[in-house]
Amino acid sequence: MAPRLCSISAATRRLMGRPKPGAGDLAAAARFYSKDNEGSWFRSLFVHKVDPRKDAHSTLLSKKETSNLYKIQFHNVKPECLDAYNSLTEAVLPKLHLDEDYPCSLVGNWNTWYGEQDQAVHLWRFSGGYPALMDCMNKLKNNKEYLEFRKERSQMLLSRRNQMLLEFSFWNEPQPRAGPNIYELRTYKLKPGTMIEWGNNWARAIKYRQENQEAVGGFFSQIGELYVVHHLWAYKDLQSREETRNAAWRKRGWDQNVYYTVPLVRHMESRIMIPLKISPLQ
C-alpha cells in the first residue's frame, strides 16, 4: 500500500498524548411584492441615510456590556493533509480553551463543506478585549507545546489569514449548542463608509430571522480587511436552511431590509460548514 501523503510526526503524537451580490435576492424579493407593497417598493429605491457621526464604528455598533474581542482564522489546507490537520487541531486547541491561564476560548471550529474547499475556520473569543489578546499572545510565545504545534501545522497549510472582530450589539452572543447542525457563514464586504447604515438596517431586520434560533452571531472587522461583516447561522440541514430563508421572505419588512442593504455591498460570499469534534457549536 502506498504511504500516506501527509502524516503526523512523532513529535506531534506526543502532543496528542474557510459577481456583485443582490441579483438573486432582488429577483426573489420582486416575486413577493403585491399592490399593498407598492409604496414600500418605491421607498426601497432610496437607501436610508444616516446623520454623519464622529464616533468610531466600534463605539456605535458593538456591545457595551461586554469587552469581548473575536478572532476568525481561515486556514487553506493541503488536500492530502486535511485529516491530519483536523486530528492535530482537535488534540491541541482544546488545551488552550480549557487552560484558565489563557484568556481565550473556542467559539467554533469548522471545515468548509460548500464554498472554498479544504478549508478550516476557527472562531476565538478573548474575554477582556485587546489586553486579553496581548496577554494570550505573550504567553504563547513561551509555550513550547504550542510552538511545536504551529511548526507541524505550517507544513499542512497552503495559506492562512485572520481578522480581529467585534460583535454587533443587536446580535446574540454565540453560545454552545447541541447538534448536529450545519453552519452558514455569510461574509459581506461593504462599501467604505456604509457600516453604520448596515448596522441600522440589521438592528431592525434581525427580528425576522430569530424565530427558529438560526441566528448565531454577527461580527464586523476591526483589524485585517476592513468593512467586512460576518453573519453566522445554524440549521439542521440544507432543507431546513431553504425553508427558513424562504419563510423570512414571507414576513412583511424583510424585503425592505434586502433592498436597503444590497446597495451597500460590493462583494459577498457564503460558506456551508461542518463542525469539528472540538467545536462548542455542534
Coordinates of C-alpha atoms in Angstrom, one line a residue:
M1 CA 0.0 0.0 0.0
A2 CA 1.3 3.4 -0.9
P3 CA 2.3 5.6 2.1
R4 CA 0.1 8.4 3.2
L5 CA 0.9 11.7 1.6
C6 CA 0.6 13.6 4.8
S7 CA 1.1 12.1 8.2
I8 CA 1.6 13.3 11.8
S9 CA 5.1 13.3 13.1
A10 CA 6.2 11.5 16.3
A11 CA 6.6 14.9 18.0
T12 CA 3.0 15.7 17.2
R13 CA 1.8 12.4 18.6
R14 CA 3.4 13.4 21.8
L15 CA 1.3 16.5 21.9
M16 CA -1.8 14.4 21.3
G17 CA -1.0 12.1 24.5
R18 CA -12.8 28.6 5.2
P19 CA -20.2 38.9 -9.2
K20 CA -21.8 41.5 -7.3
P21 CA -24.4 40.2 -4.9
G22 CA -28.1 41.0 -4.9
A23 CA -29.4 39.9 -8.3
G24 CA -30.9 36.7 -6.9
D25 CA -32.2 38.4 -3.8
L26 CA -33.7 41.3 -5.8
A27 CA -35.5 38.8 -8.1
A28 CA -36.7 36.8 -5.2
A29 CA -38.0 40.0 -3.5
A30 CA -39.9 41.0 -6.6
R31 CA -41.8 37.7 -6.6
F32 CA -43.3 38.6 -3.2
Y33 CA -44.4 42.1 -3.9
S34 CA -48.1 43.0 -4.3
K35 CA -50.1 46.2 -4.7
D36 CA -50.0 46.6 -0.9
N37 CA -46.2 46.7 -1.2
E38 CA -46.0 49.2 -4.0
G39 CA -45.4 52.1 -1.6
S40 CA -42.6 50.2 0.2
W41 CA -41.2 49.2 -3.2
F42 CA -40.9 52.8 -4.2
R43 CA -39.3 53.8 -0.8
S44 CA -36.9 50.9 -1.1
L45 CA -35.3 52.5 -4.2
F46 CA -33.7 55.1 -1.9
V47 CA -31.2 53.8 0.6
H48 CA -31.7 55.1 4.1
K49 CA -29.4 57.9 5.0
V50 CA -27.9 58.4 8.5
D51 CA -26.6 61.6 10.0
P52 CA -22.8 61.9 9.9
R53 CA -21.2 60.6 13.2
K54 CA -17.9 61.4 14.7
D55 CA -17.9 58.2 16.8
A56 CA -16.0 55.1 15.8
H57 CA -17.9 52.2 14.5
S58 CA -16.6 50.1 17.4
T59 CA -18.3 52.5 19.8
L60 CA -21.6 52.9 17.9
L61 CA -22.2 49.3 16.9
S62 CA -20.6 46.9 19.4
K63 CA -21.9 45.6 22.7
K64 CA -21.2 48.0 25.6
E65 CA -21.9 45.5 28.4
T66 CA -19.0 43.2 27.3
S67 CA -15.4 43.7 26.2
N68 CA -15.2 40.6 24.0
L69 CA -12.8 40.6 21.1
Y70 CA -13.0 37.9 18.5
K71 CA -10.5 36.4 16.1
I72 CA -11.6 34.5 13.0
Q73 CA -9.0 32.3 11.2
F74 CA -9.2 30.9 7.7
H75 CA -6.7 28.0 7.0
N76 CA -6.4 26.6 3.5
V77 CA -5.1 23.1 4.0
K78 CA -3.3 20.9 1.5
P79 CA -6.0 18.5 0.4
E80 CA -3.9 15.4 1.3
C81 CA -3.4 16.8 4.8
L82 CA -6.9 17.7 5.9
D83 CA -7.5 14.6 8.0
A84 CA -4.1 15.0 9.7
Y85 CA -4.8 18.8 10.2
N86 CA -8.2 18.0 11.9
S87 CA -6.6 15.4 14.2
L88 CA -3.8 17.8 15.2
T89 CA -6.1 20.7 16.0
E90 CA -8.6 18.6 17.8
A91 CA -5.8 17.3 20.1
V92 CA -4.1 20.7 20.8
L93 CA -6.6 23.6 20.7
P94 CA -8.9 22.4 23.5
K95 CA -5.9 22.6 25.9
L96 CA -5.8 26.4 25.4
H97 CA -9.6 26.5 25.6
L98 CA -9.6 24.8 29.0
D99 CA -6.5 26.4 30.5
E100 CA -7.7 29.2 32.7
D101 CA -4.3 30.9 32.5
Y102 CA -5.1 31.8 28.8
P103 CA -7.9 34.4 28.5
C104 CA -9.2 32.9 25.2
S105 CA -11.9 30.4 24.4
L106 CA -13.1 28.4 21.4
V107 CA -16.4 29.6 19.9
G108 CA -16.5 27.4 16.9
N109 CA -14.3 25.2 14.6
W110 CA -15.4 24.0 11.2
N111 CA -14.4 22.5 7.9
T112 CA -16.0 24.2 4.8
W113 CA -18.4 21.8 3.1
Y114 CA -19.7 24.1 0.3
G115 CA -17.6 27.1 -0.6
E116 CA -13.8 27.2 -0.6
Q117 CA -12.7 23.5 -0.3
D118 CA -10.1 22.0 2.1
Q119 CA -10.5 25.0 4.4
A120 CA -10.8 25.2 8.2
V121 CA -12.4 28.1 10.0
H122 CA -11.8 28.8 13.7
L123 CA -13.5 31.5 15.8
W124 CA -11.9 32.5 19.1
R125 CA -13.2 34.8 21.9
F126 CA -10.9 37.0 24.0
S127 CA -12.7 38.0 27.2
G128 CA -11.2 41.3 28.1
G129 CA -10.5 42.8 24.7
Y130 CA -7.1 43.8 23.4
P131 CA -5.3 43.4 26.8
A132 CA -6.5 39.8 26.9
L133 CA -5.4 39.2 23.3
M134 CA -1.9 40.6 24.1
D135 CA -1.7 38.6 27.3
C136 CA -2.5 35.4 25.4
M137 CA -0.1 36.1 22.6
N138 CA 2.8 36.8 25.0
K139 CA 2.2 33.5 26.9
L140 CA 2.0 31.5 23.7
K141 CA 5.5 32.8 22.7
N142 CA 6.8 30.7 25.6
N143 CA 4.6 27.7 25.2
K144 CA 6.8 25.1 23.7
E145 CA 4.0 22.7 23.1
Y146 CA 2.1 25.3 21.1
L147 CA 5.2 26.4 19.2
E148 CA 5.7 22.8 18.2
F149 CA 2.1 22.5 17.1
R150 CA 2.4 25.6 14.9
K151 CA 5.5 24.2 13.3
E152 CA 3.8 21.0 12.5
R153 CA 0.7 22.7 11.3
S154 CA 2.6 25.0 9.0
Q155 CA 3.7 22.0 6.9
M156 CA 0.0 21.2 6.2
L157 CA -1.1 24.7 5.0
L158 CA -1.3 26.4 1.7
S159 CA -2.2 29.8 3.1
R160 CA -3.9 31.4 6.1
R161 CA -5.4 34.7 7.1
N162 CA -7.3 36.1 10.0
Q163 CA -9.3 39.1 11.2
M164 CA -10.0 40.7 14.6
L165 CA -13.7 41.2 15.0
L166 CA -16.2 42.9 17.3
E167 CA -19.8 41.6 17.7
F168 CA -22.8 43.7 16.7
S169 CA -24.8 44.9 19.7
F170 CA -28.1 43.6 18.3
W171 CA -27.0 40.0 17.6
N172 CA -27.0 37.1 20.0
E173 CA -23.7 36.3 21.6
P174 CA -22.6 32.8 20.2
Q175 CA -23.4 30.1 22.8
P176 CA -22.6 26.4 22.7
R177 CA -25.4 24.4 21.2
A178 CA -26.3 20.8 20.6
G179 CA -26.2 19.3 17.2
P180 CA -25.9 18.0 14.7
N181 CA -26.2 21.3 12.8
I182 CA -24.7 22.8 9.7
Y183 CA -23.5 26.4 9.8
E184 CA -23.6 29.1 7.2
L185 CA -21.0 31.9 7.3
R186 CA -22.2 34.8 5.1
T187 CA -19.5 37.3 4.5
Y188 CA -20.3 40.8 3.2
K189 CA -17.6 43.3 2.0
L190 CA -19.2 46.7 2.3
K191 CA -18.5 49.9 0.5
P192 CA -16.3 52.1 2.7
G193 CA -18.4 54.5 4.9
T194 CA -21.6 52.3 5.0
M195 CA -21.0 50.2 8.1
I196 CA -23.4 52.3 10.3
E197 CA -26.1 52.2 7.6
W198 CA -25.7 48.4 7.6
G199 CA -26.0 48.3 11.4
N200 CA -29.1 50.5 11.4
N201 CA -30.9 48.3 8.9
W202 CA -29.9 45.0 10.5
A203 CA -30.8 46.2 14.0
R204 CA -34.4 46.3 12.7
A205 CA -34.2 43.2 10.4
I206 CA -32.7 40.7 12.8
K207 CA -36.1 40.1 14.4
Y208 CA -37.2 38.4 11.2
R209 CA -34.5 35.7 11.5
Q210 CA -34.7 34.7 15.1
E211 CA -37.9 32.6 15.4
N212 CA -36.1 29.3 14.6
Q213 CA -33.0 30.1 16.6
E214 CA -30.9 30.2 13.5
A215 CA -29.1 33.4 14.3
V216 CA -25.8 32.5 16.0
G217 CA -23.7 35.7 15.8
G218 CA -22.9 38.8 13.8
F219 CA -19.5 40.5 13.7
F220 CA -17.6 43.3 11.9
S221 CA -13.9 43.6 11.3
Q222 CA -11.5 45.8 13.2
I223 CA -8.1 44.6 12.1
G224 CA -7.3 42.9 8.8
E225 CA -9.6 43.6 5.8
L226 CA -11.9 46.4 6.9
Y227 CA -15.6 47.0 6.2
V228 CA -16.2 43.3 6.4
V229 CA -19.3 41.8 8.1
H230 CA -19.7 38.1 9.1
H231 CA -23.2 36.7 9.9
L232 CA -23.2 33.1 11.3
W233 CA -26.4 31.0 11.1
A234 CA -27.2 27.4 12.2
Y235 CA -29.6 25.0 10.5
K236 CA -30.4 21.3 11.0
D237 CA -29.7 20.6 7.3
L238 CA -29.8 22.2 3.9
Q239 CA -33.5 21.6 3.5
S240 CA -34.1 23.4 6.8
R241 CA -32.0 26.3 5.6
E242 CA -34.0 26.6 2.4
E243 CA -37.3 26.6 4.4
T244 CA -36.1 29.0 7.0
R245 CA -34.8 31.5 4.4
N246 CA -38.0 31.3 2.3
A247 CA -40.1 31.9 5.5
A248 CA -38.2 35.2 6.0
W249 CA -39.3 36.4 2.6
R250 CA -42.9 36.0 3.6
K251 CA -42.6 38.4 6.5
R252 CA -43.5 41.9 5.8
G253 CA -40.4 44.1 6.2
W254 CA -37.7 41.6 5.4
D255 CA -37.9 42.6 1.7
Q256 CA -37.2 46.2 2.6
N257 CA -34.1 45.2 4.5
V258 CA -32.7 43.4 1.4
Y259 CA -33.4 46.4 -0.8
Y260 CA -31.8 48.9 1.7
T261 CA -28.7 46.8 2.3
V262 CA -27.9 45.5 -1.2
P263 CA -26.6 48.9 -2.4
L264 CA -24.1 48.9 0.5
V265 CA -22.4 45.7 -0.6
R266 CA -19.5 45.4 -3.0
H267 CA -19.0 41.6 -2.6
M268 CA -20.4 38.7 -0.7
E269 CA -19.8 35.0 -0.2
S270 CA -21.4 32.1 1.6
R271 CA -19.8 29.0 3.2
I272 CA -21.7 26.0 4.5
M273 CA -19.6 24.5 7.3
I274 CA -19.5 21.3 9.3
P275 CA -18.3 21.5 13.0
L276 CA -15.1 19.7 14.1
K277 CA -15.4 17.4 17.1
I278 CA -14.0 20.0 19.4
S279 CA -16.3 22.8 18.3
P280 CA -18.6 24.1 21.1
L281 CA -21.1 24.8 18.3
Q282 CA -22.3 21.4 17.2

